[in-house]
Amino acid sequence: MGAKDRTRDFMKQAIELARRNVNGSNGGPFGAVVVKDGKVIAEGNNQVTSLQDPTAHAEVQAIRKACQALGTFDLSGCEIYSSCEPCPMCLGAIYWARPARVYFGATRQDAARAGFDDDLIYSEINVAPERRKIPMKQIRLDETDSVFSAWNSKEDKIRY
Amino acid sequence: MGAKDRTRDFMKQAIELARRNVNGSNGGPFGAVVVKDGKVIAEGNNQVTSLQDPTAHAEVQAIRKACQALGTFDLSGCEIYSSCEPCPMCLGAIYWARPARVYFGATRQDAARAGFDDDLIYSEINVAPERRKIPMKQIRLDETDSVFSAWNSKEDKIRY
């Protein structure tokens, strides 16, 4: 089987997880898998409403499970297949996990047409913090900077 | 005590969580609290390296704990205080949780100077998916669209 066929198969597996969510009551219609060395090492499906966890998107769940499986906080060399373009939260999670590559199916606009805020959140990122729909305001105290300087001097820190 | 003083106190509590992380070995120097009706209902500190979970940022942990405490996936009416500007992952998590307002201490540039990728990830969002440092490619299959149409027709779905 060629590389292109395998890519389609992994994507189909992510979509199948999304489809099961339509039939069940875990959360939104999204699925994702993490692949390493040509094998699926973790599956994730959206569990926002069933776990009462707004961060339990398919990609986040798959990344967390893959890290548990591998015993690391770093997914270097892995690929992530998601049934839909990652929202900003999941995109951030992907950058922190550092896989080699991501494949996605539907787009943020498709998600918006199904009632999800992915596209809205992408738009909000480029709005000044205080003018966002959720206003965000900086409060800099004397203590604010001292934490980073202490971190910079910490000798036994684990970088990520 | 005035509203401004209380805001400073909640921010100090978030920074204190960050400071404890500098002294301990949980993860990066970041802390956050969720406040409802003038009381802290959840604390979060970065636990990326100790939990081997790249999504375990302070804001994400605080949001998860607050939702568990309230038994909901929605933080309407709450405020979030974070020792540092939320990264794109945490910003996305905040939009999905829908608090009323966010206060943050340090900036993404401060985080970058301490060796964290927050600012880099913000830059990557505006790069075309295939040209990102982690390349992201769309693969649209016949099944891709059918999941959202099935979701749109689902009568007992729980929206979030």
mmCIF file of C-alpha atoms in Angstrom:
data_model
loop_
_atom_site.group_PDB
_atom_site.id
_atom_site.type_symbol
_atom_site.label_atom_id
_atom_site.label_comp_id
_atom_site.label_asym_id
_atom_site.label_seq_id
_atom_site.Cartn_x
_atom_site.Cartn_y
_atom_site.Cartn_z
ATOM 1 C CA MET A 1 0.000 0.000 0.000
ATOM 2 C CA GLY A 2 1.411 3.396 -0.992
ATOM 3 C CA ALA A 3 2.064 6.302 1.350
ATOM 4 C CA LYS A 4 -0.883 8.210 -0.100
ATOM 5 C CA ASP A 5 -3.262 5.322 0.588
ATOM 6 C CA ARG A 6 -2.063 5.076 4.175
ATOM 7 C CA THR A 7 -2.562 8.818 4.636
ATOM 8 C CA ARG A 8 -6.155 8.396 3.431
ATOM 9 C CA ASP A 9 -6.672 5.469 5.783
ATOM 10 C CA PHE A 10 -5.486 7.423 8.821
ATOM 11 C CA MET A 11 -7.763 10.297 7.828
ATOM 12 C CA LYS A 12 -10.657 7.875 7.452
ATOM 13 C CA GLN A 13 -9.985 6.614 10.963
ATOM 14 C CA ALA A 14 -10.131 10.193 12.314
ATOM 15 C CA ILE A 15 -13.404 10.803 10.454
ATOM 16 C CA GLU A 16 -14.835 7.528 11.776
ATOM 17 C CA LEU A 17 -14.177 8.774 15.339
ATOM 18 C CA ALA A 18 -16.030 11.977 14.445
ATOM 19 C CA ARG A 19 -18.916 9.988 13.002
ATOM 20 C CA ARG A 20 -19.222 7.896 16.167
ATOM 21 C CA ASN A 21 -19.581 11.156 18.097
ATOM 22 C CA VAL A 22 -22.519 12.129 15.896
ATOM 23 C CA ASN A 23 -24.203 8.864 16.809
ATOM 24 C CA GLY A 24 -23.279 9.028 20.508
ATOM 25 C CA SER A 25 -23.305 11.731 23.148
ATOM 26 C CA ASN A 26 -19.646 12.433 23.915
ATOM 27 C CA GLY A 27 -19.342 15.817 22.309
ATOM 28 C CA GLY A 28 -18.955 17.527 18.932
ATOM 29 C CA PRO A 29 -18.370 15.730 15.605
ATOM 30 C CA PHE A 30 -14.591 15.682 15.667
ATOM 31 C CA GLY A 31 -11.965 12.932 15.753
ATOM 32 C CA ALA A 32 -8.166 12.727 15.588
ATOM 33 C CA VAL A 33 -5.424 10.120 15.617
ATOM 34 C CA VAL A 34 -1.698 10.314 16.336
ATOM 35 C CA VAL A 35 0.543 8.160 14.131
ATOM 36 C CA LYS A 36 4.127 7.140 14.827
ATOM 37 C CA ASP A 37 6.240 4.891 12.584
ATOM 38 C CA GLY A 38 3.195 4.129 10.445
ATOM 39 C CA LYS A 39 0.977 3.030 13.347
ATOM 40 C CA VAL A 40 -1.824 4.739 15.252
ATOM 41 C CA ILE A 41 -0.609 5.216 18.829
ATOM 42 C CA ALA A 42 -3.565 7.257 20.124
ATOM 43 C CA GLU A 43 -7.127 8.145 19.179
ATOM 44 C CA GLY A 44 -9.064 11.168 20.377
ATOM 45 C CA ASN A 45 -12.683 12.168 20.065
ATOM 46 C CA ASN A 46 -14.339 15.343 21.241
ATOM 47 C CA GLN A 47 -15.540 14.873 24.836
ATOM 48 C CA VAL A 48 -16.387 18.461 25.806
ATOM 49 C CA THR A 49 -19.950 17.843 26.921
ATOM 50 C CA SER A 50 -19.566 14.358 28.395
ATOM 51 C CA LEU A 51 -16.456 15.212 30.457
ATOM 52 C CA GLN A 52 -17.633 18.786 31.141
ATOM 53 C CA ASP A 53 -14.219 19.903 29.938
ATOM 54 C CA PRO A 54 -14.170 22.654 27.293
ATOM 55 C CA THR A 55 -10.554 21.714 26.471
ATOM 56 C CA ALA A 56 -11.399 18.077 25.602
ATOM 57 C CA HIS A 57 -11.231 18.525 21.828
ATOM 58 C CA ALA A 58 -10.284 15.539 19.673
ATOM 59 C CA GLU A 59 -6.735 16.737 18.981
ATOM 60 C CA VAL A 60 -6.082 17.622 22.643
ATOM 61 C CA GLN A 61 -7.373 14.234 23.783
ATOM 62 C CA ALA A 62 -5.301 12.404 21.154
ATOM 63 C CA ILE A 63 -2.160 14.376 22.053
ATOM 64 C CA ARG A 64 -2.623 13.698 25.767
ATOM 65 C CA LYS A 65 -3.133 9.979 25.175
ATOM 66 C CA ALA A 66 -0.163 9.738 22.815
ATOM 67 C CA CYS A 67 2.079 11.438 25.379
ATOM 68 C CA GLN A 68 0.863 9.048 28.081
ATOM 69 C CA ALA A 69 1.527 6.095 25.766
ATOM 70 C CA LEU A 70 5.042 7.282 24.962
ATOM 71 C CA GLY A 71 5.878 8.646 28.440
ATOM 72 C CA THR A 72 6.894 12.045 27.128
ATOM 73 C CA PHE A 73 5.532 15.570 26.626
ATOM 74 C CA ASP A 74 6.980 15.707 23.104
ATOM 75 C CA LEU A 75 5.562 14.083 19.961
ATOM 76 C CA SER A 76 8.560 14.641 17.670
ATOM 77 C CA GLY A 77 8.404 12.359 14.646
ATOM 78 C CA CYS A 78 4.643 11.808 14.959
ATOM 79 C CA GLU A 79 1.863 12.816 12.575
ATOM 80 C CA ILE A 80 -1.567 14.029 13.629
ATOM 81 C CA TYR A 81 -4.672 13.400 11.510
ATOM 82 C CA SER A 82 -7.749 15.432 12.422
ATOM 83 C CA SER A 83 -11.206 15.271 10.864
ATOM 84 C CA CYS A 84 -11.279 19.095 10.922
ATOM 85 C CA GLU A 85 -8.771 21.940 10.840
ATOM 86 C CA PRO A 86 -7.478 22.473 14.391
ATOM 87 C CA CYS A 87 -9.027 25.413 16.267
ATOM 88 C CA PRO A 88 -6.544 27.872 17.835
ATOM 89 C CA MET A 89 -6.535 25.869 21.075
ATOM 90 C CA CYS A 90 -5.667 22.655 19.249
ATOM 91 C CA LEU A 91 -3.206 24.425 16.971
ATOM 92 C CA GLY A 92 -1.436 25.693 20.083
ATOM 93 C CA ALA A 93 -1.500 22.222 21.629
ATOM 94 C CA ILE A 94 0.043 20.857 18.421
ATOM 95 C CA TYR A 95 2.904 23.383 18.510
ATOM 96 C CA TRP A 96 3.639 22.552 22.143
ATOM 97 C CA ALA A 97 3.634 18.804 21.312
ATOM 98 C CA ARG A 98 5.832 19.344 18.224
ATOM 99 C CA PRO A 99 4.706 16.569 15.843
ATOM 100 C CA ALA A 100 6.354 16.491 12.410
ATOM 101 C CA ARG A 101 3.208 17.135 10.387
ATOM 102 C CA VAL A 102 -0.573 17.546 10.554
ATOM 103 C CA TYR A 103 -3.315 16.479 8.122
ATOM 104 C CA PHE A 104 -6.831 17.865 8.470
ATOM 105 C CA GLY A 105 -10.154 17.265 6.708
ATOM 106 C CA ALA A 106 -12.835 19.943 6.992
ATOM 107 C CA THR A 107 -11.994 23.640 7.408
ATOM 108 C CA ARG A 108 -12.715 26.195 10.138
ATOM 109 C CA GLN A 109 -15.432 27.615 7.846
ATOM 110 C CA ASP A 110 -17.098 24.186 7.605
ATOM 111 C CA ALA A 111 -17.026 24.042 11.422
ATOM 112 C CA ALA A 112 -18.577 27.522 11.629
ATOM 113 C CA ARG A 113 -21.454 26.419 9.367
ATOM 114 C CA ALA A 114 -22.068 23.550 11.818
ATOM 115 C CA GLY A 115 -22.308 26.052 14.699
ATOM 116 C CA PHE A 116 -18.765 25.966 16.126
ATOM 117 C CA ASP A 117 -16.654 29.003 17.064
ATOM 118 C CA ASP A 118 -13.322 27.969 15.497
ATOM 119 C CA ASP A 119 -13.385 30.697 12.846
ATOM 120 C CA LEU A 120 -14.548 33.315 15.356
ATOM 121 C CA ILE A 121 -11.657 32.507 17.699
ATOM 122 C CA TYR A 122 -9.143 32.785 14.847
ATOM 123 C CA SER A 123 -10.551 36.265 14.124
ATOM 124 C CA GLU A 124 -10.362 37.337 17.757
ATOM 125 C CA ILE A 125 -6.630 36.614 17.955
ATOM 126 C CA ASN A 126 -5.879 39.599 15.750
ATOM 127 C CA VAL A 127 -8.093 41.966 17.768
ATOM 128 C CA ALA A 128 -6.430 44.078 20.492
ATOM 129 C CA PRO A 129 -6.881 42.302 23.848
ATOM 130 C CA GLU A 130 -9.106 44.953 25.450
ATOM 131 C CA ARG A 131 -11.446 45.068 22.436
ATOM 132 C CA ARG A 132 -12.057 41.327 22.197
ATOM 133 C CA LYS A 133 -15.492 39.781 22.805
ATOM 134 C CA ILE A 134 -13.875 38.405 25.959
ATOM 135 C CA PRO A 135 -11.937 41.485 27.113
ATOM 136 C CA MET A 136 -8.365 40.794 28.202
ATOM 137 C CA LYS A 137 -6.457 43.354 30.225
ATOM 138 C CA GLN A 138 -2.854 43.447 31.322
ATOM 139 C CA ILE A 139 -2.092 44.161 34.982
ATOM 140 C CA ARG A 140 1.655 44.311 35.522
ATOM 141 C CA LEU A 141 2.693 44.165 39.167
ATOM 142 C CA ASP A 142 6.160 44.342 40.694
ATOM 143 C CA GLU A 143 6.052 40.559 41.077
ATOM 144 C CA THR A 144 5.240 39.939 37.400
ATOM 145 C CA ASP A 145 8.788 40.166 36.079
ATOM 146 C CA SER A 146 10.548 38.591 39.025
ATOM 147 C CA VAL A 147 9.056 35.161 38.269
ATOM 148 C CA PHE A 148 10.685 34.981 34.834
ATOM 149 C CA SER A 149 14.034 36.235 36.143
ATOM 150 C CA ALA A 150 13.911 33.535 38.830
ATOM 151 C CA TRP A 151 13.110 30.957 36.114
ATOM 152 C CA ASN A 152 16.011 32.165 33.975
ATOM 153 C CA SER A 153 18.389 31.640 36.911
ATOM 154 C CA LYS A 154 16.970 28.217 37.840
ATOM 155 C CA GLU A 155 19.650 25.641 37.147
ATOM 156 C CA ASP A 156 17.676 22.385 37.236
ATOM 157 C CA LYS A 157 14.749 23.529 35.071
ATOM 158 C CA ILE A 158 13.215 21.170 32.524
ATOM 159 C CA ARG A 159 12.621 23.022 29.248
ATOM 160 C CA TYR A 160 9.679 22.201 27.017
ATOM 161 C CA MET B 1 -11.427 46.669 49.939
ATOM 162 C CA GLY B 2 -12.014 48.183 46.507
ATOM 163 C CA ALA B 3 -12.492 46.292 43.244
ATOM 164 C CA LYS B 4 -9.034 47.348 42.060
ATOM 165 C CA ASP B 5 -7.389 45.961 45.193
ATOM 166 C CA ARG B 6 -9.197 42.649 44.778
ATOM 167 C CA THR B 7 -8.078 42.453 41.151
ATOM 168 C CA ARG B 8 -4.491 42.934 42.309
ATOM 169 C CA ASP B 9 -4.921 40.266 44.983
ATOM 170 C CA PHE B 10 -6.221 37.696 42.494
ATOM 171 C CA MET B 11 -3.326 38.515 40.170
ATOM 172 C CA LYS B 12 -0.894 38.109 43.071
ATOM 173 C CA GLN B 13 -2.364 34.687 43.772
ATOM 174 C CA ALA B 14 -1.781 33.674 40.137
ATOM 175 C CA ILE B 15 1.794 34.943 40.296
ATOM 176 C CA GLU B 16 2.369 33.095 43.575
ATOM 177 C CA LEU B 17 1.377 29.838 41.805
ATOM 178 C CA ALA B 18 3.899 30.668 39.086
ATOM 179 C CA ARG B 19 6.582 31.357 41.698
ATOM 180 C CA ARG B 20 5.965 28.007 43.398
ATOM 181 C CA ASN B 21 6.599 26.353 40.033
ATOM 182 C CA VAL B 22 9.988 28.056 39.835
ATOM 183 C CA ASN B 23 10.870 26.550 43.203
ATOM 184 C CA GLY B 24 9.364 23.128 42.428
ATOM 185 C CA SER B 25 9.471 20.782 39.454
ATOM 186 C CA ASN B 26 5.922 20.774 38.088
ATOM 187 C CA GLY B 27 6.531 22.714 34.917
ATOM 188 C CA GLY B 28 7.033 26.247 33.590
ATOM 189 C CA PRO B 29 6.688 29.448 35.657
ATOM 190 C CA PHE B 30 3.002 30.076 35.064
ATOM 191 C CA GLY B 31 -0.066 30.224 37.315
ATOM 192 C CA ALA B 32 -3.747 31.088 36.914
ATOM 193 C CA VAL B 33 -6.911 31.319 39.002
ATOM 194 C CA VAL B 34 -10.604 31.320 38.101
ATOM 195 C CA VAL B 35 -12.802 33.691 40.100
ATOM 196 C CA LYS B 36 -16.581 33.580 40.418
ATOM 197 C CA ASP B 37 -18.677 35.962 42.550
ATOM 198 C CA GLY B 38 -15.512 37.412 44.068
ATOM 199 C CA LYS B 39 -14.051 34.061 45.142
ATOM 200 C CA VAL B 40 -11.326 31.850 43.710
ATOM 201 C CA ILE B 41 -13.017 28.612 42.594
ATOM 202 C CA ALA B 42 -9.979 26.987 40.938
ATOM 203 C CA GLU B 43 -6.218 27.345 40.776
ATOM 204 C CA GLY B 44 -3.966 26.094 37.985
ATOM 205 C CA ASN B 45 -0.230 25.818 37.665
ATOM 206 C CA ASN B 46 1.758 24.650 34.673
ATOM 207 C CA GLN B 47 2.255 20.865 34.902
ATOM 208 C CA VAL B 48 3.560 20.084 31.417
ATOM 209 C CA THR B 49 6.714 18.277 32.475
ATOM 210 C CA SER B 50 5.461 16.580 35.645
ATOM 211 C CA LEU B 51 2.263 15.215 34.032
ATOM 212 C CA GLN B 52 3.953 14.671 30.638
ATOM 213 C CA ASP B 53 1.049 16.580 29.132
ATOM 214 C CA PRO B 54 1.929 19.428 26.747
ATOM 215 C CA THR B 55 -1.599 20.821 27.191
ATOM 216 C CA ALA B 56 -1.301 21.170 30.974
ATOM 217 C CA HIS B 57 -0.746 24.941 30.972
ATOM 218 C CA ALA B 58 -1.864 26.952 34.010
ATOM 219 C CA GLU B 59 -4.983 28.410 32.327
ATOM 220 C CA VAL B 60 -6.050 25.024 30.902
ATOM 221 C CA GLN B 61 -5.609 23.359 34.288
ATOM 222 C CA ALA B 62 -7.521 26.145 36.059
ATOM 223 C CA ILE B 63 -10.355 25.995 33.483
ATOM 224 C CA ARG B 64 -10.619 22.205 33.791
ATOM 225 C CA LYS B 65 -10.721 22.381 37.588
ATOM 226 C CA ALA B 66 -13.261 25.227 37.608
ATOM 227 C CA CYS B 67 -15.549 23.287 35.256
ATOM 228 C CA GLN B 68 -15.245 20.204 37.447
ATOM 229 C CA ALA B 69 -16.049 22.308 40.525
ATOM 230 C CA LEU B 70 -19.114 23.852 38.875
ATOM 231 C CA GLY B 71 -20.243 20.736 36.984
ATOM 232 C CA THR B 72 -20.388 22.526 33.634
ATOM 233 C CA PHE B 73 -18.340 23.084 30.477
ATOM 234 C CA ASP B 74 -19.130 26.814 30.539
ATOM 235 C CA LEU B 75 -17.522 29.477 32.751
ATOM 236 C CA SER B 76 -19.952 32.316 31.992
ATOM 237 C CA GLY B 77 -19.723 35.033 34.614
ATOM 238 C CA CYS B 78 -16.239 33.979 35.750
ATOM 239 C CA GLU B 79 -12.962 35.888 35.517
ATOM 240 C CA ILE B 80 -9.580 34.340 34.780
ATOM 241 C CA TYR B 81 -6.336 35.774 36.163
ATOM 242 C CA SER B 82 -3.134 34.500 34.584
ATOM 243 C CA SER B 83 0.432 35.382 35.505
ATOM 244 C CA CYS B 84 1.212 35.652 31.766
ATOM 245 C CA GLU B 85 -0.687 36.451 28.577
ATOM 246 C CA PRO B 86 -2.418 33.263 27.409
ATOM 247 C CA CYS B 87 -0.680 31.418 24.570
ATOM 248 C CA PRO B 88 -2.885 30.571 21.536
ATOM 249 C CA MET B 89 -3.811 27.218 23.095
ATOM 250 C CA CYS B 90 -4.931 28.865 26.323
ATOM 251 C CA LEU B 91 -6.613 31.730 24.462
ATOM 252 C CA GLY B 92 -8.614 29.128 22.532
ATOM 253 C CA ALA B 93 -9.458 27.278 25.753
ATOM 254 C CA ILE B 94 -10.677 30.581 27.227
ATOM 255 C CA TYR B 95 -12.985 31.251 24.260
ATOM 256 C CA TRP B 96 -14.456 27.758 24.519
ATOM 257 C CA ALA B 97 -15.014 28.227 28.281
ATOM 258 C CA ARG B 98 -16.514 31.725 27.768
ATOM 259 C CA PRO B 99 -15.546 33.573 30.963
ATOM 260 C CA ALA B 100 -16.590 37.225 31.197
ATOM 261 C CA ARG B 101 -13.086 38.669 31.335
ATOM 262 C CA VAL B 102 -9.367 37.860 31.549
ATOM 263 C CA TYR B 103 -6.519 39.622 33.356
ATOM 264 C CA PHE B 104 -2.924 38.765 32.542
ATOM 265 C CA GLY B 105 0.481 39.808 33.892
ATOM 266 C CA ALA B 106 3.542 39.284 31.685
ATOM 267 C CA THR B 107 3.349 39.361 27.862
ATOM 268 C CA ARG B 108 4.059 36.784 25.157
ATOM 269 C CA GLN B 109 7.332 38.657 24.497
ATOM 270 C CA ASP B 110 8.352 38.270 28.154
ATOM 271 C CA ALA B 111 7.619 34.539 27.820
ATOM 272 C CA ALA B 112 9.730 34.356 24.652
ATOM 273 C CA ARG B 113 12.688 35.923 26.486
ATOM 274 C CA ALA B 114 12.347 33.166 29.093
ATOM 275 C CA GLY B 115 12.568 30.533 26.332
ATOM 276 C CA PHE B 116 8.888 29.779 25.641
ATOM 277 C CA ASP B 117 7.252 29.535 22.208
ATOM 278 C CA ASP B 118 4.097 31.612 22.862
ATOM 279 C CA ASP B 119 5.100 34.433 20.529
ATOM 280 C CA LEU B 120 6.298 32.002 17.848
ATOM 281 C CA ILE B 121 2.958 30.173 17.870
ATOM 282 C CA TYR B 122 1.048 33.452 17.526
ATOM 283 C CA SER B 123 3.169 34.222 14.442
ATOM 284 C CA GLU B 124 2.592 30.799 12.919
ATOM 285 C CA ILE B 125 -1.202 31.234 12.986
ATOM 286 C CA ASN B 126 -1.003 33.806 10.210
ATOM 287 C CA VAL B 127 1.254 31.634 8.017
ATOM 288 C CA ALA B 128 -0.426 29.477 5.346
ATOM 289 C CA PRO B 129 -0.877 25.935 6.750
ATOM 290 C CA GLU B 130 1.501 24.209 4.319
ATOM 291 C CA ARG B 131 4.285 26.741 4.967
ATOM 292 C CA ARG B 132 4.220 26.512 8.754
ATOM 293 C CA LYS B 133 7.163 25.144 10.757
ATOM 294 C CA ILE B 134 4.817 22.223 11.460
ATOM 295 C CA PRO B 135 3.328 21.731 7.968
ATOM 296 C CA MET B 136 -0.449 21.280 7.931
ATOM 297 C CA LYS B 137 -2.152 19.892 4.848
ATOM 298 C CA GLN B 138 -5.828 19.490 4.016
ATOM 299 C CA ILE B 139 -7.035 16.118 2.740
ATOM 300 C CA ARG B 140 -10.712 16.306 1.918
ATOM 301 C CA LEU B 141 -12.362 12.909 1.430
ATOM 302 C CA ASP B 142 -15.947 12.064 0.473
ATOM 303 C CA GLU B 143 -16.585 11.324 4.158
ATOM 304 C CA THR B 144 -15.315 14.726 5.352
ATOM 305 C CA ASP B 145 -18.501 16.695 4.698
ATOM 306 C CA SER B 146 -20.977 13.987 5.598
ATOM 307 C CA VAL B 147 -20.039 14.156 9.288
ATOM 308 C CA PHE B 148 -21.084 17.788 9.606
ATOM 309 C CA SER B 149 -24.306 17.231 7.669
ATOM 310 C CA ALA B 150 -25.137 14.351 9.999
ATOM 311 C CA TRP B 151 -24.382 16.620 12.981
ATOM 312 C CA ASN B 152 -26.628 19.357 11.580
ATOM 313 C CA SER B 153 -29.516 16.865 11.353
ATOM 314 C CA LYS B 154 -28.902 15.394 14.827
ATOM 315 C CA GLU B 155 -31.869 16.347 16.978
ATOM 316 C CA ASP B 156 -30.555 15.595 20.485
ATOM 317 C CA LYS B 157 -27.179 17.263 20.127
ATOM 318 C CA ILE B 158 -25.711 19.262 23.002
ATOM 319 C CA ARG B 159 -24.264 22.515 21.677
ATOM 320 C CA TYR B 160 -21.176 24.106 23.224
#
